[in-house]
N, CA, C and O atoms as a DFTB+ gen file, in Angstrom:
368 C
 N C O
     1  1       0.814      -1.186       0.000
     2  2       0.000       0.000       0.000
     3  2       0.868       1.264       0.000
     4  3       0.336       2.296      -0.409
     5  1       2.179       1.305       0.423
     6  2       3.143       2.069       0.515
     7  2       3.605       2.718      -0.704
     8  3       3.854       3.922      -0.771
     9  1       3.687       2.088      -1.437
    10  2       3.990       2.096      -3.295
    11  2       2.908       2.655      -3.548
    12  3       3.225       3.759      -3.990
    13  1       1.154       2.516      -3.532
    14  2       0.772       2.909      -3.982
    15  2       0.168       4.497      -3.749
    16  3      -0.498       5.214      -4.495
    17  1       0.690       4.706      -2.415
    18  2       1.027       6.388      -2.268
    19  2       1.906       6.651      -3.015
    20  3       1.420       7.235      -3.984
    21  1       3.477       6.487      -3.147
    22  2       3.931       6.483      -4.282
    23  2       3.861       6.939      -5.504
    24  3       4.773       7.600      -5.999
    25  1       2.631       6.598      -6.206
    26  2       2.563       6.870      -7.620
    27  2       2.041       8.194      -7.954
    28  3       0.963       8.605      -7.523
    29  1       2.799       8.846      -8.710
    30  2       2.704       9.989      -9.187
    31  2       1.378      10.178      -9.857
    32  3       0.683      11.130      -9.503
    33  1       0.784       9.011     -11.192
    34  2      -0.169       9.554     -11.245
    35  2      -1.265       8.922     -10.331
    36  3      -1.134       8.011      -9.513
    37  1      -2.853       9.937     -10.821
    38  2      -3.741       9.307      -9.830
    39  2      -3.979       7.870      -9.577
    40  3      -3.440       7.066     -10.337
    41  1      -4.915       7.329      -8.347
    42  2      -5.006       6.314      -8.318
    43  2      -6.821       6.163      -8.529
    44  3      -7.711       6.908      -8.119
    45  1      -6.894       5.001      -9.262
    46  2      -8.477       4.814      -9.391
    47  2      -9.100       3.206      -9.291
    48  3      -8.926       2.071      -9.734
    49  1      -9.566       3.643      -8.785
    50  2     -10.318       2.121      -7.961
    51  2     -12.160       2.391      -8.773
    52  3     -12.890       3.353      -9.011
    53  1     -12.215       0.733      -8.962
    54  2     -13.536       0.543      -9.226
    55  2     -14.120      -0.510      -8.507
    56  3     -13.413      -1.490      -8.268
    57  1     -15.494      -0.481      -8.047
    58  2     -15.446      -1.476      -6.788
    59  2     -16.892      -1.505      -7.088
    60  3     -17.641      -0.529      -7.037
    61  1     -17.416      -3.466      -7.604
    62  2     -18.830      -3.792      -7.727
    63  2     -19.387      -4.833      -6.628
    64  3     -20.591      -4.890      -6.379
    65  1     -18.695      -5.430      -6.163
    66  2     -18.857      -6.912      -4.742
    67  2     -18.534      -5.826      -3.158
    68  3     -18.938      -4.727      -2.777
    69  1     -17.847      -6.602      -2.755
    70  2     -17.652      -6.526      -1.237
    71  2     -16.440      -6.233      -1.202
    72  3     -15.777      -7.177      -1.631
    73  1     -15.847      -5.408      -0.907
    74  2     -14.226      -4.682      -0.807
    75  2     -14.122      -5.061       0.901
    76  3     -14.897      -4.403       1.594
    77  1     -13.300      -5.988       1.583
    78  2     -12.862      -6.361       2.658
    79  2     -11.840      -6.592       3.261
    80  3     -11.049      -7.417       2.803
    81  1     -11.654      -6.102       4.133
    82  2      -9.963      -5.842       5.082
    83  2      -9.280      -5.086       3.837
    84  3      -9.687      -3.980       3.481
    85  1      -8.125      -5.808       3.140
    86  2      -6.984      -5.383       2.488
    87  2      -7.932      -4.355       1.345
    88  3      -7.593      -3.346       0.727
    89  1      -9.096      -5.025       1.383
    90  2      -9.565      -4.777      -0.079
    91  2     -10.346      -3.203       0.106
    92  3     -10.441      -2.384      -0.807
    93  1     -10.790      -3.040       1.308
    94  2     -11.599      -1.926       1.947
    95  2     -10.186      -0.753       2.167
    96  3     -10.373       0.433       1.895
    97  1      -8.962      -1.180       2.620
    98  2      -7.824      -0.490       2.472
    99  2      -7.578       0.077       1.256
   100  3      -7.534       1.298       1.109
   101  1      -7.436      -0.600       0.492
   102  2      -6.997      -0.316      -1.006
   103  2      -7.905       1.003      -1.708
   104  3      -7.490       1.961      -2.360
   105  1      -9.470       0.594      -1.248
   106  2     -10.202       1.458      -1.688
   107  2     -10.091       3.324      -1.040
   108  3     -10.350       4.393      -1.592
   109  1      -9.629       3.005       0.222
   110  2      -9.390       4.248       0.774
   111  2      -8.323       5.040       0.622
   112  3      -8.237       6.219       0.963
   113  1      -7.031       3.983      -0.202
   114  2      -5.601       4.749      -0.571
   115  2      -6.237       5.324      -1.487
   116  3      -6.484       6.523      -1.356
   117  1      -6.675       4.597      -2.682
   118  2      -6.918       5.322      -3.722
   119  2      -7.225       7.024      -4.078
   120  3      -7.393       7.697      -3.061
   121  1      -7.301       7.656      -5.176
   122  2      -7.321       8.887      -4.979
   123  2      -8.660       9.090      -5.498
   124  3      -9.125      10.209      -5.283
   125  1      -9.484       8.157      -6.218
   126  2     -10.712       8.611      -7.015
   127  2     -11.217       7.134      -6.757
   128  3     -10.301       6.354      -7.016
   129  1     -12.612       6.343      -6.244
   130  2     -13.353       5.189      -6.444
   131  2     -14.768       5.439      -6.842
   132  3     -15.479       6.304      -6.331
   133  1     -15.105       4.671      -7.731
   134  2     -16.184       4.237      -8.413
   135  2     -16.635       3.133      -7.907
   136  3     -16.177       2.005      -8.094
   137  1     -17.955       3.578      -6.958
   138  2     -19.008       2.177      -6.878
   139  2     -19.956       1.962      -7.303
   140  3     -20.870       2.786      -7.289
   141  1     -20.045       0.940      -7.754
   142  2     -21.365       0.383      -8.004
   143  2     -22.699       0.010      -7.045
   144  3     -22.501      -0.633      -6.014
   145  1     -23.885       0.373      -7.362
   146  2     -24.693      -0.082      -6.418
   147  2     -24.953      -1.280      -5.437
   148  3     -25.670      -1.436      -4.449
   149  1     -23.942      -2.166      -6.227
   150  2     -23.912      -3.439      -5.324
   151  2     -22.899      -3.544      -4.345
   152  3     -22.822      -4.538      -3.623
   153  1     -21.969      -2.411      -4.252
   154  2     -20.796      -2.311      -3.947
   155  2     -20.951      -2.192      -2.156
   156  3     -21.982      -1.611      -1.817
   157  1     -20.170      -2.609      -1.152
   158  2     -20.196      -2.735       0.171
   159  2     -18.285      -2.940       0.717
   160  3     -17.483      -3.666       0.130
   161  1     -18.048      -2.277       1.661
   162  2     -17.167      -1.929       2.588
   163  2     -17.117      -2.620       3.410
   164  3     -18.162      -2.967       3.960
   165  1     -15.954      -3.074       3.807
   166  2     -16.245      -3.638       5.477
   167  2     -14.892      -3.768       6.005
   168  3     -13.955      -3.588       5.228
   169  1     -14.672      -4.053       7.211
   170  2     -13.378      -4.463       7.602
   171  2     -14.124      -5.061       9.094
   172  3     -14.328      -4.539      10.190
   173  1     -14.449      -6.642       8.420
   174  2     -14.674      -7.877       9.552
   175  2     -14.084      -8.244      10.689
   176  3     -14.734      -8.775      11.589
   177  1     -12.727      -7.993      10.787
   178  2     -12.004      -9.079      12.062
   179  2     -12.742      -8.817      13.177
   180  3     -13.522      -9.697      13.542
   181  1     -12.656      -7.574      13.942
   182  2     -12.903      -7.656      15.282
   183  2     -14.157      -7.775      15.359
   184  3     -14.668      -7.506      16.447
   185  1     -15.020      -8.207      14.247
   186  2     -16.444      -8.405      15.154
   187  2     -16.215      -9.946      15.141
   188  3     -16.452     -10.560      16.181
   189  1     -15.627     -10.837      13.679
   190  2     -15.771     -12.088      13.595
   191  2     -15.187     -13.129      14.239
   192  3     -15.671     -14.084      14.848
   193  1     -13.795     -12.716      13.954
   194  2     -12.996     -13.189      14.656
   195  2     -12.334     -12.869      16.197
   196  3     -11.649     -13.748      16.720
   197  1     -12.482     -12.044      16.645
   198  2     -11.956     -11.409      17.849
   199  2     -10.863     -10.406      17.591
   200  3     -10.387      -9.920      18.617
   201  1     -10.452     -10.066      16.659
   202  2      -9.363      -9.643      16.474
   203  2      -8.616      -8.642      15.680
   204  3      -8.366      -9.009      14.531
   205  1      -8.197      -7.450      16.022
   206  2      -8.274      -5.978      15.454
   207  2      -7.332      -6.036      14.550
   208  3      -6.245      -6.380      15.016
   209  1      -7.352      -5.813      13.358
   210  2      -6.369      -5.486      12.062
   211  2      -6.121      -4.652      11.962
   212  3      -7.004      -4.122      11.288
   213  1      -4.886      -3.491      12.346
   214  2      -5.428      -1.947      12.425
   215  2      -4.490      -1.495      10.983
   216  3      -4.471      -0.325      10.601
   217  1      -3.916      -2.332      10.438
   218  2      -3.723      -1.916       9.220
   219  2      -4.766      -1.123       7.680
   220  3      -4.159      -0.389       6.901
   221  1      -6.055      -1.369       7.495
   222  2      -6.833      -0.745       7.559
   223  2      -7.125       0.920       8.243
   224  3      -7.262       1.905       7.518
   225  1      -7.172       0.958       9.529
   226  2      -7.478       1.863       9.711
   227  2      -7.214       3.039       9.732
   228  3      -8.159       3.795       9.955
   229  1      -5.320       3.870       9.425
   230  2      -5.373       4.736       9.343
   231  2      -5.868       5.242       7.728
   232  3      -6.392       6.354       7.803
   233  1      -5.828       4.659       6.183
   234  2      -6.137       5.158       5.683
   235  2      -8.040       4.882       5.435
   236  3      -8.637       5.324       4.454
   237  1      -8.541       4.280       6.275
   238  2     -10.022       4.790       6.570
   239  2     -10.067       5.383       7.611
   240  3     -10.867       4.788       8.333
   241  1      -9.720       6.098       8.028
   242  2     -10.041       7.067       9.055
   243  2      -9.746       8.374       8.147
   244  3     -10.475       9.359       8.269
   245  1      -8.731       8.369       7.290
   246  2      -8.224       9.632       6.895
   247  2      -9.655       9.923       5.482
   248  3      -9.928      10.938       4.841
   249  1     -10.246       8.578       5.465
   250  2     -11.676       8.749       4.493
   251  2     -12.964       9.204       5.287
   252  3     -13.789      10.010       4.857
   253  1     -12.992       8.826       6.013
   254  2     -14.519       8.999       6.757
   255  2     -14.082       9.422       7.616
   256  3     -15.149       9.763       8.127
   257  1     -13.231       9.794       8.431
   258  2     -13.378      10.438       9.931
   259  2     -12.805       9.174      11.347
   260  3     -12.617       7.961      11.260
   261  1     -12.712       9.803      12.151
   262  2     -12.700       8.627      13.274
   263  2     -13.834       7.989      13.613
   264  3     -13.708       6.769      13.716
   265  1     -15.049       8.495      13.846
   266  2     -16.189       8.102      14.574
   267  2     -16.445       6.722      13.647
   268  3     -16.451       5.581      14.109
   269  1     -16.654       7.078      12.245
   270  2     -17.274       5.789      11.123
   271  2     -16.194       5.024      11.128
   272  3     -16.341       3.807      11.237
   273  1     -15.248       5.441      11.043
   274  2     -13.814       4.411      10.807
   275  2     -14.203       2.842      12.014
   276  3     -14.334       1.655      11.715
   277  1     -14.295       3.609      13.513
   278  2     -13.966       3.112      14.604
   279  2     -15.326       2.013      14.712
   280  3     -15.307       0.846      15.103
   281  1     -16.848       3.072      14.075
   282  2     -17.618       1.681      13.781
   283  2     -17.668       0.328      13.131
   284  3     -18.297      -0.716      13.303
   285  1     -16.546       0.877      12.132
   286  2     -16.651      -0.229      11.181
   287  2     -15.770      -1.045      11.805
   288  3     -15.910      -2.228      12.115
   289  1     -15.089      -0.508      11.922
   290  2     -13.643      -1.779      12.600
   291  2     -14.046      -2.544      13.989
   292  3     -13.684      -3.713      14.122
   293  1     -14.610      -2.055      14.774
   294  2     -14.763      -2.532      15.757
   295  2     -16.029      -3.387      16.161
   296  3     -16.203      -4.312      16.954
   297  1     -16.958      -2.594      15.160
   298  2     -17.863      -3.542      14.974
   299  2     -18.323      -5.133      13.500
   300  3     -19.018      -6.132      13.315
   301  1     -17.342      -4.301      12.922
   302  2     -17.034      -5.332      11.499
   303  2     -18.896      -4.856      10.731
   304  3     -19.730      -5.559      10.162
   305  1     -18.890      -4.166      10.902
   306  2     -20.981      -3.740      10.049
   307  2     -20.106      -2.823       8.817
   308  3     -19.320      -1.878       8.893
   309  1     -20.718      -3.679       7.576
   310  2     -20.653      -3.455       6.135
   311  2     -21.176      -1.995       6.080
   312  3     -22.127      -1.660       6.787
   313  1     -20.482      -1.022       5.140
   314  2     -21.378       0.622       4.529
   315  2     -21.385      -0.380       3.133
   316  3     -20.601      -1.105       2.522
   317  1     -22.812       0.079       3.053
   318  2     -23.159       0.162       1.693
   319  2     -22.973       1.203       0.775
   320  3     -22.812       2.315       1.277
   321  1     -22.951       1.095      -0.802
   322  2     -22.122       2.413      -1.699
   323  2     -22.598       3.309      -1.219
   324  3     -21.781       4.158      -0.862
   325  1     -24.430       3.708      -0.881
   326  2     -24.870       5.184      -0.481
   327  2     -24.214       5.615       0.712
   328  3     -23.640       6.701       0.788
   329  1     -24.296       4.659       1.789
   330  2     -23.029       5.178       2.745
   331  2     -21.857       5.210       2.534
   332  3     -21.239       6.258       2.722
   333  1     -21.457       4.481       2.247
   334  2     -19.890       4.587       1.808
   335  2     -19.382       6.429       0.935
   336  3     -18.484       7.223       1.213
   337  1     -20.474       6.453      -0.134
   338  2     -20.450       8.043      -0.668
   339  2     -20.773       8.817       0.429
   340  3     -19.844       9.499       0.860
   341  1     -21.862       8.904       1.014
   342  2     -21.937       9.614       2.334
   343  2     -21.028      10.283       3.029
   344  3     -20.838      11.499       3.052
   345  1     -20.401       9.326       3.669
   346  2     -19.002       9.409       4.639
   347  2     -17.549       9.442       3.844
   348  3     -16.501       8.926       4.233
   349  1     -17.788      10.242       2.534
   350  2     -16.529       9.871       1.531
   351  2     -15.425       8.716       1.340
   352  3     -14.253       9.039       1.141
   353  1     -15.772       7.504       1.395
   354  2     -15.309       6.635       1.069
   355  2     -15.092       6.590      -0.419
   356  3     -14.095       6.034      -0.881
   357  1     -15.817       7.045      -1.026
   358  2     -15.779       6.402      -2.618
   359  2     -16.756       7.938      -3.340
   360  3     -17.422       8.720      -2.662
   361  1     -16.600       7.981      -4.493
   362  2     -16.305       9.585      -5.527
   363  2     -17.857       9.552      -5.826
   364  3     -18.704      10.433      -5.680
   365  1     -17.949       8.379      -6.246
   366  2     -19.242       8.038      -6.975
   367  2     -19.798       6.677      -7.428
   368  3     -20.880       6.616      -8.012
């Protein structure tokens, strides 16, 4: 994910399934994402497994804020695309 701050030009993400842990990361480095209506967020561990991944969380926090960040992670509950646009996760 380091590299892909890195890159000079923009970064663009398109996202139609379930973007999760690494994949919910990826979407928040990015510099521009496109979702689709079917499209959903999440970062699961600590509700499923017991267990906090905090790799994820600083670049979703630096998307949505602390408050949504800290729900999602801690509770592992999916944003759907209208939320996800909401709380600027994703462009459009």
């Amino acid at each position: 994910m380091k590299l892909l701050q890195k890159i000079p030009q923009p970064t663009i993400c398109a996202v139609e399934g379930l973007a999760t842990a690494a994949g919910c990361q990826l979407v928040a480095s990015c510099d521009m994402v496109i979702a689709s209506s079917l499209a959903s967020f999440q970062t699961p561990g600590a509700a499923t497994i017991g267990l906090f991944c905090h790799t994820p969380a600083v670049p979703l926090v630096r998307c949505v804020g602390m408050k949504q960040a800290m729900d999602m992670l801690y509770t592992g509950r999916a944003l759907s695309a209208n939320e996800a646009l909401t709380h600027g996760l994703v462009s459009r």
